[in-house]
Short mmCIF file of N, CA and C in Angstrom, two decimals:
data_model
loop_
_atom_site.label_atom_id
_atom_site.label_comp_id
_atom_site.label_asym_id
_atom_site.label_seq_id
_atom_site.Cartn_x
_atom_site.Cartn_y
_atom_site.Cartn_z
N UNK U 1 78.42 67.40 55.42
CA UNK U 1 77.47 67.96 56.35
C UNK U 1 78.12 68.25 57.71
N UNK U 2 78.94 67.30 58.20
CA UNK U 2 79.61 67.47 59.48
C UNK U 2 80.61 68.63 59.39
N UNK U 3 81.29 68.77 58.26
CA UNK U 3 82.27 69.84 58.10
C UNK U 3 81.60 71.21 58.15
N UNK U 4 80.42 71.34 57.51
CA UNK U 4 79.69 72.60 57.53
C UNK U 4 79.25 72.92 58.95
N UNK U 5 78.78 71.91 59.69
CA UNK U 5 78.35 72.08 61.08
C UNK U 5 79.54 72.55 61.94
N UNK U 6 80.71 71.96 61.73
CA UNK U 6 81.90 72.36 62.48
C UNK U 6 82.31 73.79 62.15
N UNK U 7 82.18 74.18 60.88
CA UNK U 7 82.53 75.54 60.47
C UNK U 7 81.57 76.53 61.11
N UNK U 8 80.25 76.22 61.10
CA UNK U 8 79.26 77.09 61.73
C UNK U 8 79.55 77.24 63.22
N UNK U 9 79.87 76.14 63.85
CA UNK U 9 80.16 76.16 65.29
C UNK U 9 81.40 77.03 65.57
N UNK U 10 82.43 76.87 64.75
CA UNK U 10 83.65 77.65 64.92
C UNK U 10 83.38 79.13 64.70
N UNK U 11 82.58 79.47 63.67
CA UNK U 11 82.24 80.86 63.41
C UNK U 11 81.43 81.46 64.57
N UNK U 12 80.49 80.69 65.09
CA UNK U 12 79.68 81.16 66.21
C UNK U 12 80.56 81.43 67.43
N UNK U 13 81.51 80.55 67.69
CA UNK U 13 82.41 80.73 68.82
C UNK U 13 83.28 81.97 68.64
N UNK U 14 83.73 82.23 67.40
CA UNK U 14 84.54 83.41 67.15
C UNK U 14 83.72 84.69 67.34
N UNK U 15 82.47 84.69 66.90
CA UNK U 15 81.61 85.86 67.07
C UNK U 15 81.37 86.10 68.56
N UNK U 16 81.08 85.04 69.31
CA UNK U 16 80.85 85.19 70.75
C UNK U 16 82.10 85.71 71.46
N UNK U 17 83.25 85.22 71.07
CA UNK U 17 84.50 85.67 71.66
C UNK U 17 84.73 87.15 71.35
N UNK U 18 84.45 87.56 70.12
CA UNK U 18 84.65 88.96 69.74
C UNK U 18 83.69 89.87 70.50
N UNK U 19 82.45 89.44 70.67
CA UNK U 19 81.47 90.24 71.40
C UNK U 19 81.89 90.36 72.86
N UNK U 20 82.32 89.26 73.46
CA UNK U 20 82.73 89.27 74.86
C UNK U 20 83.91 90.19 75.08
N UNK U 21 84.90 90.15 74.21
CA UNK U 21 86.09 90.99 74.34
C UNK U 21 85.74 92.46 74.15
N UNK U 22 84.74 92.76 73.31
CA UNK U 22 84.43 94.15 73.02
C UNK U 22 83.44 94.77 74.00
N UNK U 23 82.97 94.01 74.99
CA UNK U 23 82.07 94.58 75.98
C UNK U 23 82.78 95.67 76.76
N UNK U 24 82.08 96.74 77.09
CA UNK U 24 82.72 97.78 77.91
C UNK U 24 83.06 97.24 79.29
N UNK U 25 84.08 97.83 79.90
CA UNK U 25 84.55 97.38 81.21
C UNK U 25 83.43 97.36 82.24
N UNK U 26 82.54 98.33 82.20
CA UNK U 26 81.46 98.40 83.17
C UNK U 26 80.53 97.21 83.10
N UNK U 27 80.47 96.52 81.96
CA UNK U 27 79.58 95.38 81.81
C UNK U 27 80.18 94.13 82.45
N UNK U 28 81.46 94.15 82.71
CA UNK U 28 82.09 92.99 83.34
C UNK U 28 81.82 93.04 84.84
N UNK U 29 81.62 91.88 85.42
CA UNK U 29 81.29 91.82 86.83
C UNK U 29 82.55 91.96 87.68
N UNK U 30 82.43 92.75 88.76
CA UNK U 30 83.55 92.93 89.67
C UNK U 30 83.50 91.85 90.73
N UNK U 31 84.66 91.60 91.31
CA UNK U 31 84.75 90.62 92.39
C UNK U 31 84.18 91.24 93.67
N UNK U 32 83.80 90.41 94.64
CA UNK U 32 83.33 90.95 95.92
C UNK U 32 84.38 91.84 96.59
N UNK U 33 85.66 91.51 96.45
CA UNK U 33 86.71 92.34 97.04
C UNK U 33 86.76 93.70 96.36
N UNK U 34 86.61 93.74 95.04
CA UNK U 34 86.59 95.02 94.33
C UNK U 34 85.39 95.86 94.76
N UNK U 35 84.23 95.21 94.92
CA UNK U 35 83.04 95.93 95.38
C UNK U 35 83.26 96.49 96.79
N UNK U 36 83.83 95.67 97.67
CA UNK U 36 84.09 96.10 99.05
C UNK U 36 85.10 97.24 99.08
N UNK U 37 86.16 97.12 98.29
CA UNK U 37 87.20 98.15 98.26
C UNK U 37 86.64 99.46 97.69
N UNK U 38 85.78 99.35 96.69
CA UNK U 38 85.15 100.54 96.12
C UNK U 38 84.25 101.22 97.17
N UNK U 39 83.48 100.43 97.90
CA UNK U 39 82.62 100.98 98.96
C UNK U 39 83.47 101.66 100.03
N UNK U 40 84.57 101.03 100.41
CA UNK U 40 85.47 101.62 101.41
C UNK U 40 86.04 102.95 100.90
N UNK U 41 86.50 102.95 99.65
CA UNK U 41 87.13 104.14 99.07
C UNK U 41 86.17 105.32 98.98
N UNK U 42 84.90 105.04 98.74
CA UNK U 42 83.93 106.15 98.64
C UNK U 42 83.31 106.50 99.98
N UNK U 43 83.76 105.84 101.06
CA UNK U 43 83.28 106.18 102.40
C UNK U 43 81.98 105.51 102.79
N UNK U 44 81.53 104.53 102.02
CA UNK U 44 80.31 103.78 102.34
C UNK U 44 80.71 102.63 103.27
N UNK U 45 81.03 102.99 104.52
CA UNK U 45 81.62 102.03 105.46
C UNK U 45 80.65 100.93 105.89
N UNK U 46 79.37 101.23 105.97
CA UNK U 46 78.40 100.20 106.36
C UNK U 46 78.38 99.09 105.32
N UNK U 47 78.33 99.47 104.05
CA UNK U 47 78.34 98.47 102.98
C UNK U 47 79.70 97.79 102.89
N UNK U 48 80.76 98.56 103.06
CA UNK U 48 82.11 97.99 103.01
C UNK U 48 82.27 96.93 104.09
N UNK U 49 81.82 97.22 105.30
CA UNK U 49 81.95 96.27 106.40
C UNK U 49 81.17 94.98 106.10
N UNK U 50 79.97 95.15 105.54
CA UNK U 50 79.14 93.99 105.21
C UNK U 50 79.81 93.11 104.15
N UNK U 51 80.49 93.73 103.20
CA UNK U 51 81.17 92.99 102.14
C UNK U 51 82.53 92.45 102.58
N UNK U 52 83.23 93.20 103.44
CA UNK U 52 84.58 92.81 103.85
C UNK U 52 84.58 91.67 104.87
N UNK U 53 83.61 91.65 105.76
CA UNK U 53 83.62 90.66 106.86
C UNK U 53 83.73 89.22 106.37
N UNK U 54 82.88 88.78 105.43
CA UNK U 54 83.02 87.39 104.97
C UNK U 54 84.36 87.12 104.28
N UNK U 55 84.88 88.12 103.57
CA UNK U 55 86.18 87.97 102.91
C UNK U 55 87.29 87.88 103.95
N UNK U 56 87.21 88.71 104.98
CA UNK U 56 88.19 88.64 106.07
C UNK U 56 88.15 87.30 106.77
N UNK U 57 86.94 86.79 106.99
CA UNK U 57 86.79 85.48 107.63
C UNK U 57 87.36 84.35 106.77
N UNK U 58 87.42 84.58 105.46
CA UNK U 58 87.97 83.59 104.53
C UNK U 58 89.48 83.74 104.37
N UNK U 59 90.08 84.73 105.02
CA UNK U 59 91.52 84.87 104.97
C UNK U 59 92.06 85.80 103.91
N UNK U 60 91.23 86.67 103.36
CA UNK U 60 91.68 87.63 102.35
C UNK U 60 92.37 88.79 103.07
N UNK U 61 93.67 88.91 102.88
CA UNK U 61 94.48 89.86 103.65
C UNK U 61 94.03 91.31 103.46
N UNK U 62 93.71 91.72 102.24
CA UNK U 62 93.29 93.11 102.03
C UNK U 62 91.98 93.38 102.77
N UNK U 63 91.07 92.43 102.78
CA UNK U 63 89.82 92.60 103.52
C UNK U 63 90.10 92.71 105.01
N UNK U 64 91.01 91.89 105.50
CA UNK U 64 91.38 91.94 106.92
C UNK U 64 92.00 93.29 107.26
N UNK U 65 92.86 93.78 106.40
CA UNK U 65 93.49 95.08 106.61
C UNK U 65 92.45 96.20 106.63
N UNK U 66 91.53 96.18 105.67
CA UNK U 66 90.49 97.22 105.62
C UNK U 66 89.61 97.17 106.88
N UNK U 67 89.26 95.98 107.34
CA UNK U 67 88.47 95.85 108.57
C UNK U 67 89.24 96.43 109.76
N UNK U 68 90.52 96.14 109.83
CA UNK U 68 91.35 96.68 110.92
C UNK U 68 91.34 98.21 110.88
N UNK U 69 91.48 98.78 109.70
CA UNK U 69 91.46 100.23 109.55
C UNK U 69 90.13 100.81 110.03
N UNK U 70 89.05 100.13 109.68
CA UNK U 70 87.72 100.61 110.08
C UNK U 70 87.59 100.61 111.61
N UNK U 71 88.05 99.53 112.26
CA UNK U 71 87.96 99.47 113.72
C UNK U 71 88.92 100.46 114.38
N UNK U 72 90.09 100.65 113.80
CA UNK U 72 91.04 101.61 114.36
C UNK U 72 90.47 103.03 114.35
N UNK U 73 89.82 103.38 113.25
CA UNK U 73 89.34 104.75 113.06
C UNK U 73 87.87 104.94 113.43
N UNK U 74 87.16 103.83 113.70
CA UNK U 74 85.73 103.93 113.98
C UNK U 74 84.93 104.30 112.76
N UNK U 75 85.31 103.75 111.62
CA UNK U 75 84.63 104.05 110.35
C UNK U 75 83.54 103.00 110.10
N UNK U 76 82.28 103.37 110.35
CA UNK U 76 81.17 102.46 110.12
C UNK U 76 80.98 101.40 111.20
N UNK U 77 81.90 101.37 112.15
CA UNK U 77 81.85 100.45 113.29
C UNK U 77 82.31 101.22 114.51
N UNK U 78 81.94 100.77 115.72
CA UNK U 78 82.48 101.45 116.89
C UNK U 78 84.01 101.32 116.93
N UNK U 79 84.70 102.39 117.30
CA UNK U 79 86.16 102.31 117.40
C UNK U 79 86.52 101.28 118.46
N UNK U 80 87.40 100.35 118.08
CA UNK U 80 87.76 99.24 118.98
C UNK U 80 89.18 98.81 118.64
N UNK U 81 90.14 99.26 119.46
CA UNK U 81 91.54 98.96 119.19
C UNK U 81 91.83 97.46 119.25
N UNK U 82 91.20 96.76 120.18
CA UNK U 82 91.44 95.31 120.30
C UNK U 82 90.97 94.59 119.03
N UNK U 83 89.84 95.01 118.49
CA UNK U 83 89.33 94.41 117.25
C UNK U 83 90.24 94.77 116.08
N UNK U 84 90.74 96.01 116.09
CA UNK U 84 91.69 96.42 115.04
C UNK U 84 92.94 95.55 115.09
N UNK U 85 93.46 95.32 116.30
CA UNK U 85 94.65 94.47 116.47
C UNK U 85 94.38 93.08 115.92
N UNK U 86 93.21 92.54 116.23
CA UNK U 86 92.85 91.19 115.75
C UNK U 86 92.95 91.12 114.23
N UNK U 87 92.35 92.10 113.53
CA UNK U 87 92.35 92.07 112.07
C UNK U 87 93.71 92.41 111.49
N UNK U 88 94.45 93.34 112.12
CA UNK U 88 95.81 93.62 111.66
C UNK U 88 96.68 92.38 111.79
N UNK U 89 96.55 91.67 112.91
CA UNK U 89 97.37 90.47 113.13
C UNK U 89 97.08 89.41 112.06
N UNK U 90 95.80 89.22 111.75
CA UNK U 90 95.45 88.24 110.71
C UNK U 90 96.06 88.64 109.36
N UNK U 91 95.91 89.91 108.99
CA UNK U 91 96.47 90.37 107.71
C UNK U 91 98.00 90.33 107.72
N UNK U 92 98.60 90.71 108.86
CA UNK U 92 100.06 90.69 108.98
C UNK U 92 100.59 89.27 108.83
N UNK U 93 99.90 88.32 109.43
CA UNK U 93 100.32 86.93 109.31
C UNK U 93 100.12 86.37 107.91
N UNK U 94 99.31 87.03 107.10
CA UNK U 94 99.15 86.64 105.70
C UNK U 94 100.20 87.32 104.84
N UNK U 95 101.04 88.18 105.45
CA UNK U 95 102.13 88.82 104.72
C UNK U 95 101.84 90.23 104.26
N UNK U 96 100.74 90.83 104.71
CA UNK U 96 100.42 92.20 104.32
C UNK U 96 101.37 93.16 105.04
N UNK U 97 102.21 93.85 104.28
CA UNK U 97 103.26 94.72 104.83
C UNK U 97 102.66 95.90 105.60
N UNK U 98 101.62 96.50 105.07
CA UNK U 98 100.99 97.63 105.78
C UNK U 98 100.42 97.17 107.11
N UNK U 99 99.83 95.98 107.15
CA UNK U 99 99.30 95.45 108.41
C UNK U 99 100.43 95.14 109.39
N UNK U 100 101.54 94.64 108.88
CA UNK U 100 102.69 94.37 109.75
C UNK U 100 103.16 95.67 110.41
N UNK U 101 103.24 96.73 109.63
CA UNK U 101 103.68 98.01 110.15
C UNK U 101 102.70 98.57 111.18
N UNK U 102 101.41 98.53 110.85
CA UNK U 102 100.39 99.06 111.77
C UNK U 102 100.35 98.26 113.06
N UNK U 103 100.47 96.94 112.95
CA UNK U 103 100.47 96.08 114.14
C UNK U 103 101.67 96.44 115.02
N UNK U 104 102.83 96.64 114.42
CA UNK U 104 104.02 97.04 115.17
C UNK U 104 103.78 98.35 115.90
N UNK U 105 103.15 99.29 115.23
CA UNK U 105 102.86 100.59 115.84
C UNK U 105 101.93 100.42 117.04
N UNK U 106 100.95 99.55 116.90
CA UNK U 106 100.01 99.34 118.01
C UNK U 106 100.70 98.66 119.20
N UNK U 107 101.62 97.73 118.91
CA UNK U 107 102.40 97.13 120.00
C UNK U 107 103.30 98.18 120.66
N UNK U 108 103.90 99.02 119.86
CA UNK U 108 104.80 100.05 120.40
C UNK U 108 104.05 101.04 121.29
N UNK U 109 102.81 101.34 120.92
CA UNK U 109 102.02 102.32 121.67
C UNK U 109 101.11 101.69 122.72
N UNK U 110 101.00 100.37 122.72
CA UNK U 110 100.10 99.71 123.67
C UNK U 110 98.64 99.99 123.37
N UNK U 111 98.29 100.05 122.11
CA UNK U 111 96.90 100.28 121.71
C UNK U 111 96.23 98.95 121.40
N UNK U 112 95.20 98.62 122.17
CA UNK U 112 94.46 97.39 121.94
C UNK U 112 95.08 96.17 122.58
N UNK U 113 96.23 96.34 123.18
CA UNK U 113 96.93 95.28 123.91
C UNK U 113 98.01 95.92 124.74
N UNK U 114 98.59 95.18 125.68
CA UNK U 114 99.69 95.77 126.46
C UNK U 114 100.87 96.14 125.55
N UNK U 115 101.54 97.23 125.88
CA UNK U 115 102.71 97.68 125.13
C UNK U 115 103.77 96.58 125.19
N UNK U 116 104.41 96.31 124.04
CA UNK U 116 105.39 95.23 123.97
C UNK U 116 106.46 95.60 122.94
N UNK U 117 107.63 96.04 123.41
CA UNK U 117 108.70 96.44 122.49
C UNK U 117 109.26 95.28 121.68
N UNK U 118 109.25 94.09 122.26
CA UNK U 118 109.80 92.93 121.54
C UNK U 118 108.94 92.64 120.31
N UNK U 119 107.62 92.57 120.50
CA UNK U 119 106.74 92.30 119.35
C UNK U 119 106.67 93.48 118.41
N UNK U 120 106.76 94.70 118.93
CA UNK U 120 106.81 95.88 118.06
C UNK U 120 108.06 95.79 117.16
N UNK U 121 109.19 95.48 117.76
CA UNK U 121 110.45 95.36 117.01
C UNK U 121 110.31 94.27 115.94
N UNK U 122 109.77 93.12 116.34
CA UNK U 122 109.61 92.01 115.40
C UNK U 122 108.80 92.44 114.17
N UNK U 123 107.63 93.07 114.40
CA UNK U 123 106.76 93.45 113.28
C UNK U 123 107.34 94.61 112.48
N UNK U 124 108.01 95.57 113.15
CA UNK U 124 108.70 96.63 112.40
C UNK U 124 109.79 96.00 111.52
N UNK U 125 110.51 95.04 112.08
CA UNK U 125 111.58 94.36 111.35
C UNK U 125 111.02 93.64 110.12
N UNK U 126 109.92 92.94 110.29
CA UNK U 126 109.31 92.23 109.15
C UNK U 126 108.82 93.20 108.09
N UNK U 127 108.20 94.29 108.52
CA UNK U 127 107.73 95.27 107.53
C UNK U 127 108.92 95.88 106.79
N UNK U 128 110.02 96.12 107.50
CA UNK U 128 111.23 96.65 106.86
C UNK U 128 111.81 95.64 105.87
N UNK U 129 111.81 94.37 106.25
CA UNK U 129 112.33 93.32 105.36
C UNK U 129 111.50 93.19 104.09
N UNK U 130 110.25 93.62 104.16
CA UNK U 130 109.36 93.57 103.00
C UNK U 130 109.23 94.92 102.31
N UNK U 131 110.19 95.82 102.57
CA UNK U 131 110.26 97.06 101.80
C UNK U 131 109.69 98.32 102.44
N UNK U 132 109.22 98.23 103.66
CA UNK U 132 108.65 99.42 104.31
C UNK U 132 109.75 100.18 105.05
N UNK U 133 110.22 101.28 104.49
CA UNK U 133 111.33 102.05 105.07
C UNK U 133 111.01 102.54 106.47
N UNK U 134 109.77 102.97 106.70
CA UNK U 134 109.39 103.46 108.03
C UNK U 134 109.50 102.34 109.07
N UNK U 135 109.35 101.10 108.64
CA UNK U 135 109.53 99.97 109.54
C UNK U 135 110.95 99.91 110.06
N UNK U 136 111.92 100.12 109.19
CA UNK U 136 113.33 100.12 109.60
C UNK U 136 113.63 101.29 110.53
N UNK U 137 113.09 102.45 110.20
CA UNK U 137 113.31 103.64 111.03
C UNK U 137 112.75 103.42 112.44
N UNK U 138 111.53 102.92 112.53
CA UNK U 138 110.91 102.70 113.83
C UNK U 138 111.53 101.53 114.59
N UNK U 139 111.95 100.52 113.87
CA UNK U 139 112.67 99.41 114.52
C UNK U 139 113.94 99.93 115.19
N UNK U 140 114.69 100.74 114.45
CA UNK U 140 115.93 101.29 115.00
C UNK U 140 115.66 102.19 116.20
N UNK U 141 114.57 102.95 116.14
CA UNK U 141 114.23 103.85 117.24
C UNK U 141 113.83 103.06 118.49
N UNK U 142 113.08 102.00 118.31
CA UNK U 142 112.60 101.23 119.47
C UNK U 142 113.74 100.43 120.10
N UNK U 143 114.76 100.10 119.29
CA UNK U 143 115.92 99.38 119.83
C UNK U 143 116.59 100.15 120.96
N UNK U 144 116.53 101.48 120.89
CA UNK U 144 117.17 102.29 121.93
C UNK U 144 116.49 102.12 123.29
N UNK U 145 115.30 101.57 123.30
CA UNK U 145 114.55 101.34 124.54
C UNK U 145 114.67 99.91 125.03
N UNK U 146 115.43 99.08 124.29
CA UNK U 146 115.47 97.65 124.57
C UNK U 146 116.86 97.20 125.02
N UNK U 147 116.87 96.10 125.79
CA UNK U 147 118.15 95.49 126.17
C UNK U 147 118.65 94.62 125.01
N UNK U 148 119.89 94.22 125.09
CA UNK U 148 120.45 93.34 124.07
C UNK U 148 119.70 92.03 123.96
N UNK U 149 119.30 91.49 125.11
CA UNK U 149 118.53 90.23 125.12
C UNK U 149 117.16 90.39 124.47
N UNK U 150 116.52 91.52 124.71
CA UNK U 150 115.21 91.77 124.10
C UNK U 150 115.33 91.92 122.58
N UNK U 151 116.38 92.60 122.14
CA UNK U 151 116.61 92.76 120.70
C UNK U 151 116.86 91.39 120.06
N UNK U 152 117.67 90.58 120.71
CA UNK U 152 117.95 89.24 120.18
C UNK U 152 116.67 88.40 120.09
N UNK U 153 115.82 88.51 121.11
CA UNK U 153 114.55 87.76 121.10
C UNK U 153 113.66 88.23 119.95
N UNK U 154 113.57 89.54 119.77
CA UNK U 154 112.75 90.10 118.69
C UNK U 154 113.28 89.67 117.32
N UNK U 155 114.61 89.66 117.17
CA UNK U 155 115.20 89.24 115.90
C UNK U 155 114.96 87.76 115.63
N UNK U 156 115.00 86.96 116.70
CA UNK U 156 114.75 85.53 116.53
C UNK U 156 113.29 85.29 116.13
N UNK U 157 112.36 86.02 116.76
CA UNK U 157 110.95 85.89 116.40
C UNK U 157 110.73 86.26 114.93
N UNK U 158 111.37 87.33 114.50
CA UNK U 158 111.23 87.75 113.10
C UNK U 158 111.83 86.71 112.15
N UNK U 159 112.97 86.14 112.54
CA UNK U 159 113.62 85.14 111.69
C UNK U 159 112.79 83.86 111.58
N UNK U 160 112.07 83.52 112.64
CA UNK U 160 111.27 82.30 112.66
C UNK U 160 109.88 82.48 112.06
N UNK U 161 109.47 83.73 111.83
CA UNK U 161 108.12 84.01 111.33
C UNK U 161 107.94 83.46 109.93
N UNK U 162 106.80 82.85 109.69
CA UNK U 162 106.43 82.36 108.36
C UNK U 162 105.03 82.86 108.05
N UNK U 163 104.79 83.28 106.81
CA UNK U 163 103.44 83.74 106.47
C UNK U 163 102.43 82.59 106.54
N UNK U 164 101.22 82.95 106.83
CA UNK U 164 100.13 81.98 106.89
C UNK U 164 99.70 81.67 105.46
N UNK U 165 99.93 80.45 105.03
CA UNK U 165 99.55 80.05 103.68
C UNK U 165 98.09 79.59 103.67
N UNK U 166 97.58 79.39 102.49
CA UNK U 166 96.19 78.93 102.34
C UNK U 166 95.96 77.63 103.11
N UNK U 167 96.88 76.70 102.99
CA UNK U 167 96.69 75.40 103.64
C UNK U 167 96.83 75.50 105.15
N UNK U 168 97.78 76.30 105.60
CA UNK U 168 97.92 76.50 107.04
C UNK U 168 96.68 77.18 107.60
N UNK U 169 96.13 78.13 106.84
CA UNK U 169 94.89 78.82 107.23
C UNK U 169 93.76 77.79 107.40
N UNK U 170 93.64 76.88 106.44
CA UNK U 170 92.58 75.86 106.51
C UNK U 170 92.79 74.94 107.70
N UNK U 171 94.00 74.42 107.86
CA UNK U 171 94.25 73.45 108.93
C UNK U 171 94.21 74.08 110.31
N UNK U 172 94.50 75.38 110.40
CA UNK U 172 94.46 76.04 111.71
C UNK U 172 93.09 76.64 111.99
N UNK U 173 92.16 76.44 111.05
CA UNK U 173 90.80 76.99 111.15
C UNK U 173 90.82 78.51 111.29
N UNK U 174 91.69 79.12 110.51
CA UNK U 174 91.75 80.58 110.45
C UNK U 174 92.50 81.22 111.61
N UNK U 175 93.28 80.43 112.34
CA UNK U 175 93.98 80.96 113.51
C UNK U 175 95.48 81.14 113.31
N UNK U 176 95.89 81.41 112.11
CA UNK U 176 97.33 81.64 111.92
C UNK U 176 97.58 83.04 111.46
#
């Protein structure tokens, strides 16, 4: 009797597994980040902002990057360079290469904060180290405007930079 019960249970589990695997992709639930990214991609910025904000506050780098883009361009939110810098910095510190590059550009141009070649160089350097060719090009260009001491300082900052890990994010209360 127990053996028959075990066989029935095993068969039921196999049928459920087969049904679950054969469900169409649309029937599977998307993550909040996928929903937010889809809203952003289709230009539904009000919904994207509503979905991205809690994710950004939780330290999700892509959400932080998308929020920065929205504030930079004024997509669904008032254009605010300082707010864009805030979100780019958070994403850049999480290791997002695109955010590192954009943050460097904002430092180089003085958008949302005072212009700072040292920090621009540092972030261009980090984006270049993570594969962004334009980061290397812009780093080299900005070096022509800097003294040897400023270049050394920027290189030291880049060498000492560490990405914000999950635990560091928790212990710093989201300030890394």
